[in-house]
Amino acid sequence: MIIKNAKIVVENKIIENGWLEIENKFIKSINEGKTNLEGIDLEGNWLLPGFIDCHVHGGYGYDFENGTISAFENFSKNVSKEGITSYVQASVTNSKENNIKYLKEFSTFIENQNSGSKCLGIHMEGPFISKEKKGAHEVSLLTNPDIAYLKELVKASKDNVRIVTYAADLQDGSFTKYLLENNILPSVGHTNMSFAQCERDYQIGFRHVTHLFNGMSGVSQYEPGLATFSLYKDDILCEVITDGIHIEKDTLKLIYKIKGADNICIITDAMNAKGLDDGEYKLGNLEVIKKGMKVFLKESGVLAGAGATYDFNVRVMLEANPEIKMTDLIKMTSINIAKQLKIFDKRGSIEKNKFADLVVLNKNLEVLKTFVEGERVYEK
Ligand SMILES: [Zn+2]
């Protein structure tokens, strides 16, 4: 297959007018200039590596807690509208019994998935988080990080747990070590830990933080916490919900200035009402209201997961930081997280012999087409 007349964003370079050759799911060649070969004409629109969302609970009426293969499949088909070509699906805090049930179904889905966006595994966000920073997680089900418990979950998932969000202050460092030794990404978050407490696990090796600023001890001159630590350390990759709701645009400017394009990964943290009409929905057992891109608890008005799409978050990030070059944008949407998840040899950039995971955007950065492993899975 040929994709031509594209403005191609490769790592560190823009090819103003070029074409791609795709064969058996992979990028066979990347070429400058025009071609007379038959192919899909992008008419000068952008061609970027597909977006990778490492923290998304669901959308379009589906989420991890539906716990069925058909729900997982439907989500994977729908999410490609946002330019997402691969994602790590996040859980919320559940009982052990329910988690094991959902993970078993999920592992069957993962093993057999053959259409839509590619699910890379599961992001366990809870139950190993703190009561003080629980967000919209159910407090009675929270527990300290526990290796034996985690092992049961990993086993039920058939080794498909890729990321675990946890409160690092509620363990002695052994949990962090266990994650690293077992090729699971430790993501510190939903914790009230102090700056000083972060250092031990940083020395052990954590380099990833769950939704910077949200669900963590913040930036205070008196009580520096995880947010301060994450901004201070150059090599911590921060998940950022760039919807302008969870983080105001002016704060997005500050984050970009401090962390730069190399240490941010844009996420949605979206829940099941994403992509649906405004109205009342459920997040686990909690009643929530979706209004525009915002989702909040009916009772208290507290934000409860997110309702924005990935492409929306990309546009907001660029509105807040218009100086961002497209070669830097793709670091935050694809490259950084692919490296972090150790899949950069196969995905995350437009490069020869990588999977043809691609998104086509118009000049307003709206998604026109999405390709996963060379197959067109979405067309506007
Ligand atoms: Zn989340």
Coordinates of C-alpha atoms and ligand atoms in Angstrom, one line a residue:
M1 CA 0.0 0.0 0.0
I2 CA 1.1 3.5 -0.8
I3 CA 0.2 6.7 1.2
K4 CA 1.2 9.8 -0.7
N5 CA 1.2 13.6 -0.8
A6 CA 1.8 13.7 3.0
K7 CA 3.5 16.0 5.3
I8 CA 5.3 13.3 7.2
V9 CA 6.6 13.9 10.7
V10 CA 9.5 11.5 11.4
E11 CA 11.7 11.6 14.4
N12 CA 13.4 15.1 14.5
K13 CA 12.4 16.0 11.0
I14 CA 9.4 16.9 8.8
I15 CA 9.3 15.7 5.2
E16 CA 7.2 18.5 3.6
N17 CA 6.0 16.3 0.8
G18 CA 6.6 12.6 0.9
W19 CA 5.2 9.1 0.5
L20 CA 5.2 5.9 2.4
E21 CA 5.2 2.3 1.2
I22 CA 3.6 -0.2 3.6
E23 CA 3.9 -4.0 3.3
N24 CA 2.6 -6.7 5.6
K25 CA 1.8 -4.3 8.4
F26 CA 5.2 -2.6 8.3
I27 CA 6.6 0.5 6.9
K28 CA 8.8 -0.6 4.0
S29 CA 10.1 2.8 2.8
I30 CA 9.8 6.5 3.6
N31 CA 10.4 8.7 0.5
E32 CA 10.6 12.4 -0.3
G33 CA 8.8 14.0 -3.2
K34 CA 5.9 12.9 -5.4
T35 CA 5.1 9.5 -6.8
N36 CA 3.0 8.3 -9.7
L37 CA 2.2 5.1 -7.9
E38 CA -1.4 4.4 -7.1
G39 CA -2.2 5.1 -3.4
I40 CA -4.1 6.9 -0.8
D41 CA -3.7 10.7 -1.5
L42 CA -3.4 12.7 1.7
E43 CA -3.6 16.0 -0.2
G44 CA -0.9 17.6 1.8
N45 CA -2.3 16.7 5.3
W46 CA -0.1 15.7 8.2
L47 CA 1.0 12.1 8.7
L48 CA 2.1 11.4 12.2
P49 CA 2.9 8.3 14.2
G50 CA -0.3 7.1 15.8
F51 CA -1.0 8.3 19.3
I52 CA -0.3 6.0 22.3
D53 CA -2.5 6.5 25.3
C54 CA -1.0 4.7 28.3
H55 CA -3.8 5.7 30.7
V56 CA -7.3 5.3 29.4
H57 CA -10.1 3.6 31.3
G58 CA -12.7 3.6 28.5
G59 CA -15.1 5.6 26.4
Y60 CA -18.1 5.2 24.0
G61 CA -20.0 3.4 26.8
Y62 CA -17.3 0.8 27.5
D63 CA -14.6 0.5 30.1
F64 CA -12.4 -2.1 31.8
E65 CA -15.0 -2.7 34.5
N66 CA -17.5 -4.0 31.9
G67 CA -15.3 -7.0 32.1
T68 CA -16.4 -8.6 28.8
I69 CA -14.5 -9.4 25.6
S70 CA -17.1 -7.6 23.5
A71 CA -16.8 -4.4 25.5
F72 CA -13.0 -4.5 25.2
E73 CA -13.3 -5.0 21.5
N74 CA -15.8 -2.2 21.0
F75 CA -13.6 0.2 22.9
S76 CA -10.7 -0.7 20.8
K77 CA -12.6 -0.1 17.6
N78 CA -14.1 3.2 18.7
V79 CA -10.9 4.7 20.1
S80 CA -9.2 4.8 16.8
K81 CA -11.4 7.8 15.9
E82 CA -9.1 9.8 18.2
G83 CA -5.9 8.9 16.3
I84 CA -5.0 6.4 19.0
T85 CA -3.3 3.4 17.5
S86 CA -2.3 1.7 20.7
Y87 CA -3.2 2.1 24.3
V88 CA -2.9 0.6 27.8
Q89 CA -6.3 0.2 29.3
A90 CA -6.6 1.4 32.9
S91 CA -8.7 -0.2 35.7
V92 CA -10.1 1.6 38.7
T93 CA -10.0 0.2 42.2
N94 CA -12.1 -3.0 42.3
S95 CA -12.4 -5.9 44.7
K96 CA -9.8 -8.6 44.2
E97 CA -12.6 -11.0 43.1
N98 CA -13.8 -8.6 40.4
N99 CA -10.3 -7.7 39.2
I100 CA -9.4 -11.3 38.7
K101 CA -12.7 -11.9 36.8
Y102 CA -12.1 -8.9 34.5
L103 CA -8.4 -9.7 34.0
K104 CA -9.2 -13.2 32.9
E105 CA -11.6 -11.9 30.2
F106 CA -9.1 -9.2 29.3
S107 CA -6.3 -11.7 28.7
T108 CA -8.5 -13.6 26.3
F109 CA -9.3 -10.3 24.5
I110 CA -5.6 -9.4 24.3
E111 CA -4.6 -12.7 22.9
N112 CA -7.3 -12.7 20.2
Q113 CA -7.5 -9.0 19.2
N114 CA -7.4 -8.5 15.5
S115 CA -9.1 -5.2 14.7
G116 CA -9.2 -1.6 15.8
S117 CA -6.5 0.0 17.9
K118 CA -4.0 -2.2 19.5
C119 CA -4.3 -2.8 23.2
L120 CA -0.9 -3.2 24.8
G121 CA -2.0 -4.4 28.2
I122 CA -3.5 -3.2 31.4
H123 CA -2.6 -0.2 33.6
M124 CA -3.7 -1.2 37.2
E125 CA -4.7 2.2 38.7
G126 CA -5.6 0.9 42.2
P127 CA -6.0 -0.8 44.6
F128 CA -2.5 0.1 45.7
I129 CA -3.1 3.9 46.3
S130 CA -3.5 6.1 49.2
K131 CA -6.7 7.1 51.0
E132 CA -5.7 10.8 51.1
K133 CA -5.4 11.0 47.3
K134 CA -7.9 8.4 46.2
G135 CA -9.7 10.7 43.6
A136 CA -12.8 8.8 42.4
H137 CA -11.6 5.4 43.7
E138 CA -13.6 3.5 46.3
V139 CA -11.9 3.9 49.7
S140 CA -13.0 0.7 51.2
L141 CA -11.2 -1.4 48.5
L142 CA -7.9 0.4 48.8
T143 CA -4.9 -1.5 50.1
N144 CA -1.2 -0.9 50.5
P145 CA 1.1 -2.2 47.7
D146 CA 1.3 -5.9 48.1
I147 CA 3.4 -8.2 46.0
A148 CA 1.4 -11.4 46.7
Y149 CA -1.8 -9.6 45.7
L150 CA -0.1 -8.2 42.6
K151 CA 1.1 -11.7 41.6
E152 CA -2.4 -13.0 41.6
L153 CA -3.5 -10.1 39.4
V154 CA -0.6 -10.6 37.0
K155 CA -1.4 -14.3 36.8
A156 CA -5.1 -13.8 36.0
S157 CA -4.0 -11.3 33.3
K158 CA -1.6 -13.9 31.8
D159 CA 1.2 -11.4 32.2
N160 CA -0.6 -8.5 30.6
V161 CA -0.2 -6.0 33.4
R162 CA 2.1 -3.3 31.8
I163 CA 1.8 -0.4 34.3
V164 CA 0.9 -0.2 38.0
T165 CA 0.0 3.1 39.7
Y166 CA 0.8 3.0 43.4
A167 CA 1.5 5.1 46.4
A168 CA 5.3 4.4 46.8
D169 CA 5.2 5.7 50.4
L170 CA 3.0 2.8 51.5
Q171 CA 5.7 0.1 50.8
D172 CA 9.3 -0.3 51.7
G173 CA 10.9 -0.3 48.2
S174 CA 10.4 -4.0 47.6
F175 CA 7.2 -3.4 45.6
T176 CA 9.1 -0.9 43.3
K177 CA 11.9 -3.5 42.8
Y178 CA 9.4 -6.2 42.1
L179 CA 7.8 -4.2 39.3
L180 CA 11.1 -3.3 37.7
E181 CA 12.3 -6.9 37.9
N182 CA 9.1 -8.1 36.3
N183 CA 9.1 -5.6 33.4
I184 CA 6.1 -3.8 34.7
L185 CA 6.3 0.0 34.6
P186 CA 6.2 1.5 38.2
S187 CA 4.1 4.6 38.0
V188 CA 4.0 6.6 41.2
G189 CA 0.7 8.4 41.8
H190 CA -2.4 8.8 43.9
T191 CA -0.2 9.5 46.9
N192 CA 0.4 12.2 49.5
M193 CA 4.1 11.4 49.7
S194 CA 6.7 14.1 50.5
F195 CA 9.6 15.2 48.2
A196 CA 12.0 13.4 50.6
Q197 CA 10.0 10.2 50.5
C198 CA 10.2 10.1 46.7
E199 CA 14.0 9.9 46.6
R200 CA 14.3 6.3 47.9
D201 CA 12.2 4.8 45.1
Y202 CA 13.7 7.1 42.5
Q203 CA 17.1 5.6 43.5
I204 CA 15.5 2.1 43.1
G205 CA 14.4 3.2 39.6
F206 CA 10.9 4.6 39.2
R207 CA 10.8 7.1 36.3
H208 CA 7.1 7.4 35.5
V209 CA 4.4 9.5 37.3
T210 CA 0.7 9.1 37.0
H211 CA -1.2 12.2 35.8
L212 CA 1.1 14.9 37.1
F213 CA -0.7 17.3 39.6
N214 CA -3.8 15.2 39.8
G215 CA -4.1 12.9 42.8
M216 CA -0.8 13.8 44.4
S217 CA 0.9 16.0 46.9
G218 CA 1.5 19.2 45.0
V219 CA 3.8 22.2 44.7
S220 CA 3.9 24.0 48.0
Q221 CA 6.8 26.0 49.4
Y222 CA 6.1 24.4 52.8
E223 CA 5.2 20.8 51.8
P224 CA 7.0 19.8 48.5
G225 CA 5.5 16.6 47.3
L226 CA 5.5 14.2 44.3
A227 CA 4.5 17.0 41.9
T228 CA 7.5 19.1 43.0
F229 CA 9.8 16.0 42.8
S230 CA 8.5 15.1 39.3
L231 CA 9.1 18.6 38.0
Y232 CA 12.5 18.8 39.6
K233 CA 14.0 15.5 38.2
D234 CA 14.8 15.8 34.5
D235 CA 14.3 12.1 33.7
I236 CA 10.9 11.4 35.1
L237 CA 8.3 10.9 32.4
C238 CA 5.1 12.6 33.5
E239 CA 1.7 11.6 32.3
V240 CA -0.3 14.8 31.7
I241 CA -4.1 15.1 31.1
T242 CA -3.9 18.1 28.8
D243 CA -7.6 18.7 28.5
G244 CA -7.4 22.2 30.1
I245 CA -9.9 20.9 32.8
H246 CA -7.7 18.7 34.9
I247 CA -4.9 21.2 34.4
E248 CA -5.4 24.8 33.4
K249 CA -3.7 26.0 30.2
D250 CA -1.4 28.3 32.1
T251 CA -0.2 25.3 34.2
L252 CA 0.3 23.4 31.0
K253 CA 2.7 26.2 30.0
L254 CA 4.6 25.8 33.2
I255 CA 4.8 22.0 32.8
Y256 CA 6.0 22.3 29.2
K257 CA 8.6 24.9 30.1
I258 CA 10.0 22.7 33.0
K259 CA 9.7 19.2 31.6
G260 CA 10.1 19.9 27.9
A261 CA 8.9 17.6 25.1
D262 CA 11.1 14.7 26.2
N263 CA 9.5 14.2 29.6
I264 CA 5.8 14.5 29.0
C265 CA 3.4 11.9 27.7
I266 CA -0.1 13.1 26.9
I267 CA -2.9 10.9 28.2
T268 CA -6.7 11.1 28.4
D269 CA -7.5 9.2 31.6
A270 CA -10.9 9.0 29.9
M271 CA -13.8 7.1 31.3
N272 CA -16.7 5.3 29.7
A273 CA -18.8 8.5 28.9
K274 CA -16.1 9.8 26.5
G275 CA -17.6 10.2 23.1
L276 CA -21.2 10.0 24.3
D277 CA -23.8 12.7 24.6
D278 CA -23.9 14.9 27.7
G279 CA -25.9 13.3 30.5
E280 CA -25.8 11.1 33.6
Y281 CA -23.5 8.1 33.7
K282 CA -21.9 5.7 36.2
L283 CA -18.3 5.4 37.1
G284 CA -18.1 2.1 39.0
N285 CA -20.8 2.6 41.6
L286 CA -20.7 6.4 41.5
E287 CA -23.2 8.6 39.7
V288 CA -21.5 11.1 37.4
I289 CA -22.5 13.8 35.0
K290 CA -20.9 14.5 31.6
K291 CA -21.0 18.0 30.3
G292 CA -18.9 18.7 27.2
M293 CA -15.5 17.3 27.9
K294 CA -16.0 17.4 31.6
V295 CA -17.1 14.5 33.9
F296 CA -17.8 15.1 37.6
L297 CA -19.5 13.4 40.5
K298 CA -23.2 14.2 40.7
E299 CA -23.1 14.6 44.5
S300 CA -20.0 16.7 45.0
G301 CA -19.0 18.2 41.7
V302 CA -15.6 16.6 42.0
L303 CA -13.9 15.7 38.7
A304 CA -14.4 11.9 38.1
G305 CA -12.2 10.7 35.3
A306 CA -12.0 12.5 32.1
G307 CA -14.3 12.9 29.1
A308 CA -12.0 14.4 26.5
T309 CA -10.7 12.6 23.5
Y310 CA -6.9 12.3 22.7
D311 CA -7.0 14.6 19.7
F312 CA -8.8 17.2 21.8
N313 CA -6.0 17.0 24.4
V314 CA -3.4 17.4 21.7
R315 CA -5.1 20.6 20.4
V316 CA -5.4 22.0 23.9
M317 CA -1.7 21.4 24.6
L318 CA -0.8 23.3 21.4
E319 CA -3.2 26.1 22.2
A320 CA -1.4 26.5 25.5
N321 CA 2.0 26.2 24.0
P322 CA 1.8 27.4 20.3
E323 CA 5.6 27.2 20.0
I324 CA 5.5 23.4 20.1
K325 CA 6.9 22.0 16.9
M326 CA 5.3 18.9 15.3
T327 CA 8.6 17.0 15.8
D328 CA 8.2 17.8 19.5
L329 CA 4.5 17.0 19.6
I330 CA 5.1 13.4 18.5
K331 CA 7.5 12.9 21.4
M332 CA 4.7 13.6 23.8
T333 CA 2.1 11.6 21.9
S334 CA 4.1 8.6 20.8
I335 CA 7.9 8.4 21.1
N336 CA 8.4 8.9 24.9
I337 CA 5.8 6.4 26.0
A338 CA 6.9 3.8 23.4
K339 CA 10.5 4.1 24.8
Q340 CA 9.2 3.9 28.3
L341 CA 7.2 0.7 27.5
K342 CA 10.2 -0.7 25.6
I343 CA 8.3 -1.1 22.4
F344 CA 10.1 1.7 20.5
D345 CA 11.8 -0.9 18.2
K346 CA 8.3 -1.7 16.8
R347 CA 6.1 1.3 17.4
G348 CA 6.0 5.0 18.3
S349 CA 7.6 6.6 15.2
I350 CA 7.4 6.6 11.5
E351 CA 10.5 4.5 10.7
K352 CA 11.4 1.8 8.2
N353 CA 10.5 -1.7 9.5
K354 CA 8.2 -0.4 12.3
F355 CA 4.5 -1.2 12.4
A356 CA 2.6 1.2 10.2
D357 CA 0.7 2.8 13.1
L358 CA -0.3 6.2 11.6
V359 CA -2.7 9.1 12.1
V360 CA -3.6 11.6 9.4
L361 CA -4.5 15.1 10.7
N362 CA -5.7 18.2 8.9
K363 CA -4.3 21.6 9.5
N364 CA -6.6 22.1 12.5
L365 CA -5.2 18.8 13.9
E366 CA -8.5 17.0 13.5
V367 CA -8.2 13.3 12.8
L368 CA -9.0 12.3 9.2
K369 CA -7.7 8.7 9.1
T370 CA -6.1 6.2 11.4
F371 CA -4.0 3.2 10.4
V372 CA -3.1 0.3 12.7
E373 CA -0.5 -2.1 11.5
G374 CA -1.1 -0.9 8.0
E375 CA -4.8 -1.3 8.1
R376 CA -7.1 1.7 7.8
V377 CA -9.3 1.4 10.9
Y378 CA -10.8 4.9 10.8
E379 CA -11.8 7.4 8.1
K380 CA -13.7 10.6 8.8
Ligands
ZN1 ZN -7.0 7.0 35.7

